[in-house]
Amino acid sequence: MKSLQFDYQLPRYIFSKLTGRFFPSIYWHSRLSCLKFYEESEPNLPNDHWVKVKVKYGGICGSDLNLLFLNDSPATSPFVSFPFTIGHEIVGEIIETGSKANHVNIGDRVVIDPILSCAARGIPNPCSSCRKGDDHLCIHKTEGNLSPGLLIGACRDTGGGWSSCLVAHKSQVFKLPNEVDDLNGVMVEPFSCALHSVLRNPPREHDAVLVIGGGVIGLCVIAAIRALDIGCHIIALVKHDFQAQLASQYGANDTILLRKTTYINDLANALDAKILNPLFGPKVIQGGADLVFECVGRKQSINDALRFTKNGGKVVLLGLGGILDGIDWTTVWLNELEVKGSFAYSTEEYKGKRVRTFEIAIELMRAGKVDLSPLVTHRFPLEEYRMALHTASNKKNRSAIKVVFEPNP
């Protein structure tokens, strides 16, 4: 089968790190980078609790680009096993089932929750997080009967979405109803990330909510708030005009373009906040949003999230920021802000029940509360991975939102 794998090799890593900033295409050069295009045998089912999935679409995520651009913190390296096939946004079709994976059948259309927690790893006594349904916080990500790996797309034993097929544990597999097409299916995973952050940090009806970032996660946060019928006032800070249009389409009340000379005044006006002038350095903001969802993970975006949050407010970090210098944490203690991380998906309190985030996402799509298929702007076969990655990393020039691979056209 065809696959795109990441294989850490120190000489390639160093060469790419030194030259990639000047020639970005080096990061996916087949002979110079850690990314490799392979023809290999299909993965085998680890045991009878697993299924094999033929990939229909495999999404390119911001975290995948962070990996390829070698921006990940070394703190994540114990939770991968090389070489691994990249890709954790997956919609596909069941082509093989183990004898104990009896809730799905060959031919079923499915999406995959990629987290490799205690259940997938065959650990008989689940950790306390998994017992609570918080599989994303599992403490056994390097143990059990699988190689280390936080998720499918970072474990050498499972394959990933950037391939023709992969294997998944039965607990990771969710069937799609007829009402949810494949393009929405590939968006279930990023939408679940956004849903998790909103359900764990729900805005109040009269809150001013700032969403920083007009990429997939920022747009999905806006869509999640509206799909859950929360009537707060949403302000979106985005980089490009086409992102502003989509933010409005999915329910933002105001959209502010990230223009260096104007966005601070525009955002302060939208939030009814005051701009104060320090002796030197960036403007100081008095007032701001009740709740900020930071969906970029860069120095500027995190600094903006902190300074545009009102006294006693909350900042939720979804942008996967790593090692960043120059973050000014003054407002956190000065204004008693709550800063909360948000990672992946879990089991949520929803309508009085404990429900997996993926199930909620699928149900909202099935009920017509949200349609994310327009966010899939570009599709490529695996063989055209250079063009796909160039498109995904040059969003403005291509008006790209979600770029996906189509390994089995």
Coordinates of C-alpha atoms in Angstrom, one line a residue:
M1 CA 0.0 0.0 0.0
K2 CA 1.0 3.7 -0.4
S3 CA 1.9 5.7 2.7
L4 CA 3.6 8.9 3.8
Q5 CA 5.8 8.2 6.8
F6 CA 7.9 10.4 9.2
D7 CA 11.2 8.7 10.1
Y8 CA 13.5 10.7 12.5
Q9 CA 17.1 10.6 11.3
L10 CA 19.4 13.0 13.0
P11 CA 21.4 14.1 9.8
R12 CA 18.1 14.7 7.9
Y13 CA 16.6 16.5 10.9
I14 CA 19.6 18.9 11.3
F15 CA 19.8 19.6 7.5
S16 CA 16.1 20.3 7.2
K17 CA 16.1 22.5 10.4
L18 CA 19.0 24.6 9.1
T19 CA 17.8 25.0 5.4
G20 CA 14.1 24.7 5.6
R21 CA 13.6 28.2 6.9
F22 CA 15.0 29.5 3.6
F23 CA 13.6 26.7 1.3
P24 CA 10.4 25.3 2.9
S25 CA 10.1 22.6 0.3
I26 CA 13.1 20.9 1.9
Y27 CA 10.8 19.7 4.7
W28 CA 9.1 17.3 2.3
H29 CA 12.0 16.5 0.0
S30 CA 12.1 12.7 -0.3
R31 CA 15.9 12.5 -0.1
L32 CA 16.7 15.3 2.3
S33 CA 13.9 15.3 4.9
C34 CA 12.4 13.0 7.5
L35 CA 9.3 12.5 5.3
K36 CA 9.2 9.5 3.0
F37 CA 6.8 8.2 0.4
Y38 CA 6.6 4.4 0.8
E39 CA 5.0 1.4 -0.9
E40 CA 4.7 -1.2 1.9
S41 CA 2.5 -4.1 3.0
E42 CA -0.7 -3.4 4.8
P43 CA -0.7 -3.5 8.6
N44 CA -2.0 -6.6 10.3
L45 CA -4.8 -6.7 12.9
P46 CA -3.0 -6.7 16.3
N47 CA -5.7 -9.0 17.7
D48 CA -9.4 -9.9 17.4
H49 CA -10.5 -6.6 18.9
W50 CA -9.2 -4.6 15.9
V51 CA -10.5 -3.7 12.4
K52 CA -8.8 -2.6 9.2
V53 CA -10.0 0.5 7.4
K54 CA -9.6 1.6 3.8
V55 CA -9.0 5.4 3.9
K56 CA -11.4 7.5 1.9
Y57 CA -10.0 10.9 3.1
G58 CA -7.1 11.7 5.4
G59 CA -6.9 15.3 6.5
I60 CA -3.8 17.4 6.8
C61 CA -3.9 19.0 10.3
G62 CA -2.0 22.0 11.7
S63 CA -0.2 19.6 14.1
D64 CA 0.9 17.5 11.1
L65 CA 2.5 20.7 9.5
N66 CA 4.1 21.5 12.9
L67 CA 5.7 18.0 12.7
L68 CA 6.9 18.4 9.2
F69 CA 8.3 21.9 9.9
L70 CA 10.1 20.4 12.9
N71 CA 8.4 22.8 15.3
D72 CA 7.2 20.1 17.8
S73 CA 8.6 20.3 21.3
P74 CA 11.0 17.5 22.3
A75 CA 8.6 16.8 25.2
T76 CA 6.3 15.0 22.7
S77 CA 9.0 12.7 21.4
P78 CA 8.5 9.9 24.0
F79 CA 5.0 9.5 22.7
V80 CA 5.8 8.5 19.2
S81 CA 7.5 5.4 17.6
F82 CA 9.4 5.8 14.3
P83 CA 8.8 5.3 11.5
F84 CA 5.1 6.2 11.7
T85 CA 2.6 6.9 9.0
I86 CA 1.2 10.4 9.5
G87 CA -2.5 11.3 9.7
H88 CA -5.2 11.2 12.4
E89 CA -8.2 12.9 10.6
I90 CA -9.7 9.8 9.0
V91 CA -12.9 8.7 7.2
G92 CA -13.0 5.3 5.6
E93 CA -14.6 2.0 5.0
I94 CA -14.2 -1.2 7.1
I95 CA -12.5 -3.9 5.0
E96 CA -11.6 -6.5 7.7
T97 CA -12.8 -7.1 11.2
G98 CA -11.5 -9.1 14.1
S99 CA -13.9 -11.7 15.6
K100 CA -14.5 -9.5 18.7
A101 CA -15.1 -6.3 16.9
N102 CA -18.7 -7.2 16.3
H103 CA -20.3 -3.7 16.4
V104 CA -19.2 -2.9 12.8
N105 CA -19.3 -4.8 9.6
I106 CA -17.3 -4.9 6.4
G107 CA -18.5 -2.1 4.2
D108 CA -19.5 0.3 7.0
R109 CA -18.4 3.9 6.6
V110 CA -16.6 5.0 9.8
V111 CA -14.5 7.7 11.4
I112 CA -11.7 7.0 13.8
D113 CA -11.0 8.5 17.3
P114 CA -7.2 8.1 17.0
I115 CA -6.2 8.3 20.7
L116 CA -4.4 5.1 21.7
S117 CA -5.4 4.7 25.3
C118 CA -5.7 1.8 27.7
A119 CA -8.4 0.0 25.8
A120 CA -6.5 0.0 22.5
R121 CA -3.3 -1.0 24.2
G122 CA -4.8 -4.0 25.9
I123 CA -4.1 -2.8 29.4
P124 CA -6.3 -4.9 31.7
N125 CA -6.5 -2.3 34.5
P126 CA -7.2 1.0 32.9
C127 CA -5.7 4.2 34.4
S128 CA -7.9 6.6 36.4
S129 CA -8.3 8.9 33.4
C130 CA -9.5 6.2 31.1
R131 CA -11.9 4.9 33.8
K132 CA -13.5 8.4 33.8
G133 CA -13.7 8.5 30.0
D134 CA -10.8 10.9 29.6
D135 CA -8.9 8.7 27.2
H136 CA -7.0 11.7 25.9
L137 CA -5.3 12.0 29.3
C138 CA -4.3 8.3 29.5
I139 CA -1.0 7.8 31.3
H140 CA -0.2 4.5 29.5
K141 CA 0.6 6.0 26.0
T142 CA 4.0 4.2 25.9
E143 CA 2.8 0.8 27.4
G144 CA 0.7 -2.2 26.6
N145 CA 0.8 -4.3 23.4
L146 CA 1.5 -1.4 21.0
S147 CA 4.6 0.6 20.4
P148 CA 4.6 4.1 22.0
G149 CA 2.2 6.5 20.3
L150 CA -0.1 9.2 21.5
L151 CA -2.5 8.4 18.7
I152 CA -3.0 6.7 15.3
G153 CA -0.7 8.9 13.1
A154 CA 2.1 8.7 15.6
C155 CA 2.5 5.0 16.2
R156 CA 4.4 2.6 13.9
D157 CA 2.1 -0.3 14.5
T158 CA -1.2 1.2 13.3
G159 CA -0.6 3.1 10.1
G160 CA -2.3 6.5 9.7
G161 CA -4.6 8.6 7.5
W162 CA -1.9 9.4 5.0
S163 CA -2.0 5.9 3.6
S164 CA -4.2 3.5 1.8
C165 CA -5.4 1.7 4.9
L166 CA -4.8 1.4 8.7
V167 CA -5.9 -0.6 11.7
A168 CA -7.9 0.7 14.7
H169 CA -9.2 -0.8 17.9
K170 CA -12.9 -1.3 18.0
S171 CA -13.3 1.3 20.7
Q172 CA -12.0 3.9 18.3
V173 CA -14.5 3.3 15.5
F174 CA -17.7 5.2 15.0
K175 CA -20.1 4.4 12.2
L176 CA -21.4 7.3 10.1
P177 CA -25.2 7.6 9.4
N178 CA -26.3 8.2 5.8
E179 CA -27.0 11.8 6.5
V180 CA -23.3 12.5 7.2
D181 CA -21.3 12.4 3.9
D182 CA -17.6 11.7 3.6
L183 CA -16.5 15.3 3.5
N184 CA -18.2 16.0 6.8
G185 CA -16.8 12.7 8.0
V186 CA -13.2 13.8 7.6
M187 CA -14.1 16.9 9.6
V188 CA -15.5 15.0 12.6
E189 CA -12.0 14.8 14.3
P190 CA -11.2 18.6 14.1
F191 CA -14.8 19.4 15.0
S192 CA -14.6 17.1 18.0
C193 CA -11.5 19.0 19.2
A194 CA -13.5 22.3 19.0
L195 CA -16.5 20.7 20.7
H196 CA -14.4 19.4 23.5
S197 CA -13.0 22.8 24.2
V198 CA -16.5 24.4 24.1
L199 CA -18.2 21.8 26.2
R200 CA -15.5 21.9 28.9
N201 CA -15.5 25.7 28.8
P202 CA -19.0 26.7 27.8
P203 CA -19.7 30.4 27.1
R204 CA -22.6 32.0 28.9
E205 CA -25.4 33.5 26.9
H206 CA -24.3 37.1 27.3
D207 CA -20.6 36.6 27.2
A208 CA -18.3 38.3 24.7
V209 CA -16.3 35.5 23.2
L210 CA -13.1 36.1 21.2
V211 CA -11.9 33.4 18.8
I212 CA -8.4 34.0 17.6
G213 CA -7.6 32.2 14.4
G214 CA -9.6 31.6 11.2
G215 CA -8.2 28.2 10.3
V216 CA -10.0 24.9 10.7
I217 CA -10.0 24.9 14.5
G218 CA -11.1 28.5 14.9
L219 CA -13.9 28.1 12.5
C220 CA -14.9 24.8 14.2
V221 CA -15.0 26.5 17.6
I222 CA -17.5 29.1 16.1
A223 CA -19.5 26.3 14.5
A224 CA -19.6 24.3 17.7
I225 CA -20.8 27.2 19.8
R226 CA -23.7 27.9 17.4
A227 CA -24.5 24.1 16.9
L228 CA -24.9 23.9 20.7
D229 CA -27.3 26.9 20.5
I230 CA -25.3 29.1 22.7
G231 CA -26.3 32.7 22.0
C232 CA -23.1 34.5 23.1
H233 CA -21.5 37.4 21.1
I234 CA -18.6 36.0 19.0
I235 CA -15.8 38.1 17.7
A236 CA -13.4 36.4 15.3
L237 CA -9.8 37.6 14.7
V238 CA -8.7 36.2 11.4
K239 CA -5.8 36.7 8.9
H240 CA -7.5 36.5 5.5
D241 CA -10.7 37.8 3.9
F242 CA -11.9 34.3 2.9
Q243 CA -11.5 33.2 6.6
A244 CA -13.6 36.2 7.7
Q245 CA -16.4 35.2 5.3
L246 CA -16.5 31.7 6.6
A247 CA -16.3 32.9 10.3
S248 CA -19.4 35.0 9.6
Q249 CA -21.1 32.1 7.8
Y250 CA -20.6 29.9 10.8
G251 CA -22.0 32.4 13.3
A252 CA -19.4 35.1 14.2
N253 CA -21.1 38.4 15.0
D254 CA -18.0 40.4 14.2
T255 CA -14.9 39.6 12.2
I256 CA -11.6 41.5 12.6
L257 CA -8.8 41.2 10.1
L258 CA -5.3 40.9 11.5
R259 CA -3.9 44.0 9.9
K260 CA -0.8 45.2 11.8
T261 CA -1.8 48.9 11.9
T262 CA -5.5 48.6 12.6
Y263 CA -6.5 45.3 14.3
I264 CA -5.8 46.5 17.9
N265 CA -8.1 49.4 17.6
D266 CA -10.7 47.4 15.7
L267 CA -10.6 44.6 18.3
A268 CA -10.8 47.0 21.2
N269 CA -13.8 48.7 19.7
A270 CA -15.6 45.4 19.1
L271 CA -14.9 44.4 22.7
D272 CA -15.7 47.9 24.2
A273 CA -12.2 47.9 25.7
K274 CA -9.8 50.8 26.3
I275 CA -6.3 51.0 24.9
L276 CA -3.6 52.3 27.3
N277 CA -0.1 53.4 26.3
P278 CA 2.8 51.9 28.3
L279 CA 6.2 53.7 28.5
F280 CA 7.3 51.4 25.6
G281 CA 6.2 48.1 24.1
P282 CA 2.8 46.7 23.0
K283 CA -0.4 48.5 23.8
V284 CA -2.1 47.6 27.0
I285 CA -5.8 46.7 26.9
Q286 CA -8.2 47.4 29.7
G287 CA -11.4 45.3 29.4
G288 CA -11.9 42.7 26.7
A289 CA -13.6 39.3 26.2
D290 CA -15.1 37.2 28.9
L291 CA -13.7 34.1 27.2
V292 CA -11.0 33.7 24.6
F293 CA -10.4 30.6 22.4
E294 CA -6.8 30.8 21.1
C295 CA -6.5 28.6 18.0
V296 CA -3.2 29.5 16.5
G297 CA -0.4 28.7 19.0
R298 CA 2.0 31.4 18.1
K299 CA 3.7 34.1 20.2
Q300 CA 1.6 36.9 18.9
S301 CA -1.7 35.1 19.1
I302 CA -1.1 34.0 22.7
N303 CA 0.0 37.5 23.8
D304 CA -3.2 38.8 22.1
A305 CA -5.3 36.2 23.9
L306 CA -3.9 37.2 27.3
R307 CA -4.1 41.0 26.8
F308 CA -7.6 41.0 25.2
T309 CA -9.2 39.0 28.1
K310 CA -11.0 41.1 30.7
N311 CA -10.3 40.9 34.4
G312 CA -11.3 37.6 35.8
G313 CA -11.8 36.1 32.4
K314 CA -10.6 32.8 30.8
V315 CA -8.2 31.9 28.0
V316 CA -8.5 28.4 26.4
L317 CA -5.4 27.3 24.5
L318 CA -6.2 25.1 21.5
G319 CA -3.4 26.2 19.2
L320 CA -0.8 23.6 20.3
G321 CA 1.8 26.2 21.2
G322 CA 5.2 24.7 22.0
I323 CA 8.4 26.3 23.1
L324 CA 7.7 30.1 22.6
D325 CA 9.8 33.0 23.8
G326 CA 8.4 36.4 24.5
I327 CA 5.1 35.6 26.1
D328 CA 4.1 38.3 28.5
W329 CA 2.3 36.6 31.4
T330 CA 1.7 39.8 33.4
T331 CA -2.0 40.0 32.7
V332 CA -2.5 36.4 34.1
W333 CA -1.6 37.5 37.6
L334 CA -2.5 41.1 37.3
N335 CA -6.0 40.4 36.1
E336 CA -6.4 37.0 37.7
L337 CA -7.0 35.2 34.4
E338 CA -7.8 31.5 34.2
V339 CA -5.6 29.9 31.5
K340 CA -6.9 26.4 30.4
G341 CA -5.4 24.0 28.0
S342 CA -7.6 21.9 25.7
F343 CA -6.4 18.7 23.9
A344 CA -8.3 16.5 21.5
Y345 CA -11.6 15.0 22.6
S346 CA -13.0 12.9 25.4
T347 CA -16.3 12.0 27.1
E348 CA -18.5 14.9 27.7
E349 CA -21.5 15.8 29.8
Y350 CA -24.2 16.3 27.2
K351 CA -27.9 16.5 27.7
G352 CA -27.6 14.9 31.1
K353 CA -25.5 11.9 29.9
R354 CA -21.9 11.0 29.5
V355 CA -21.2 10.9 25.7
R356 CA -18.1 10.5 23.6
T357 CA -17.2 13.7 21.8
F358 CA -17.2 12.0 18.5
E359 CA -20.8 10.8 19.0
I360 CA -21.9 14.4 19.7
A361 CA -20.1 15.7 16.6
I362 CA -21.7 13.0 14.4
E363 CA -25.2 13.6 15.9
L364 CA -24.9 17.4 15.4
M365 CA -24.0 16.8 11.7
R366 CA -26.8 14.2 11.3
A367 CA -29.4 16.6 12.7
G368 CA -28.3 19.3 10.3
K369 CA -27.0 21.6 13.1
V370 CA -23.7 22.0 11.2
D371 CA -22.3 21.3 7.8
L372 CA -18.5 21.5 7.6
S373 CA -18.1 20.0 4.1
P374 CA -17.4 23.5 2.6
L375 CA -14.2 23.7 4.7
V376 CA -12.7 20.9 2.6
T377 CA -11.2 23.1 -0.1
H378 CA -8.6 20.8 -1.7
R379 CA -8.2 17.1 -2.4
F380 CA -5.0 15.4 -3.6
P381 CA -3.9 11.8 -4.2
L382 CA -1.0 10.7 -2.0
E383 CA 1.4 10.8 -5.0
E384 CA 0.9 14.6 -5.2
Y385 CA 1.9 15.1 -1.6
R386 CA 4.4 17.9 -2.4
M387 CA 1.6 20.0 -3.9
A388 CA -0.8 19.1 -1.1
L389 CA 1.6 20.2 1.6
H390 CA 2.6 23.3 -0.3
T391 CA -1.2 24.2 -0.6
A392 CA -1.8 23.4 3.1
S393 CA 1.1 25.6 4.2
N394 CA 0.3 28.5 1.8
K395 CA -3.4 29.1 2.7
K396 CA -3.6 32.7 1.5
N397 CA -2.3 32.0 -2.0
R398 CA -4.6 29.0 -2.4
S399 CA -7.6 30.2 -0.3
A400 CA -7.1 26.8 1.5
I401 CA -8.9 25.7 4.6
K402 CA -8.9 21.9 4.9
V403 CA -6.6 20.0 2.6
V404 CA -7.1 16.3 2.5
F405 CA -5.5 13.3 0.9
E406 CA -7.6 10.8 -1.2
P407 CA -5.4 7.7 -1.1
N408 CA -8.0 5.4 -2.8
P409 CA -9.7 7.6 -5.5

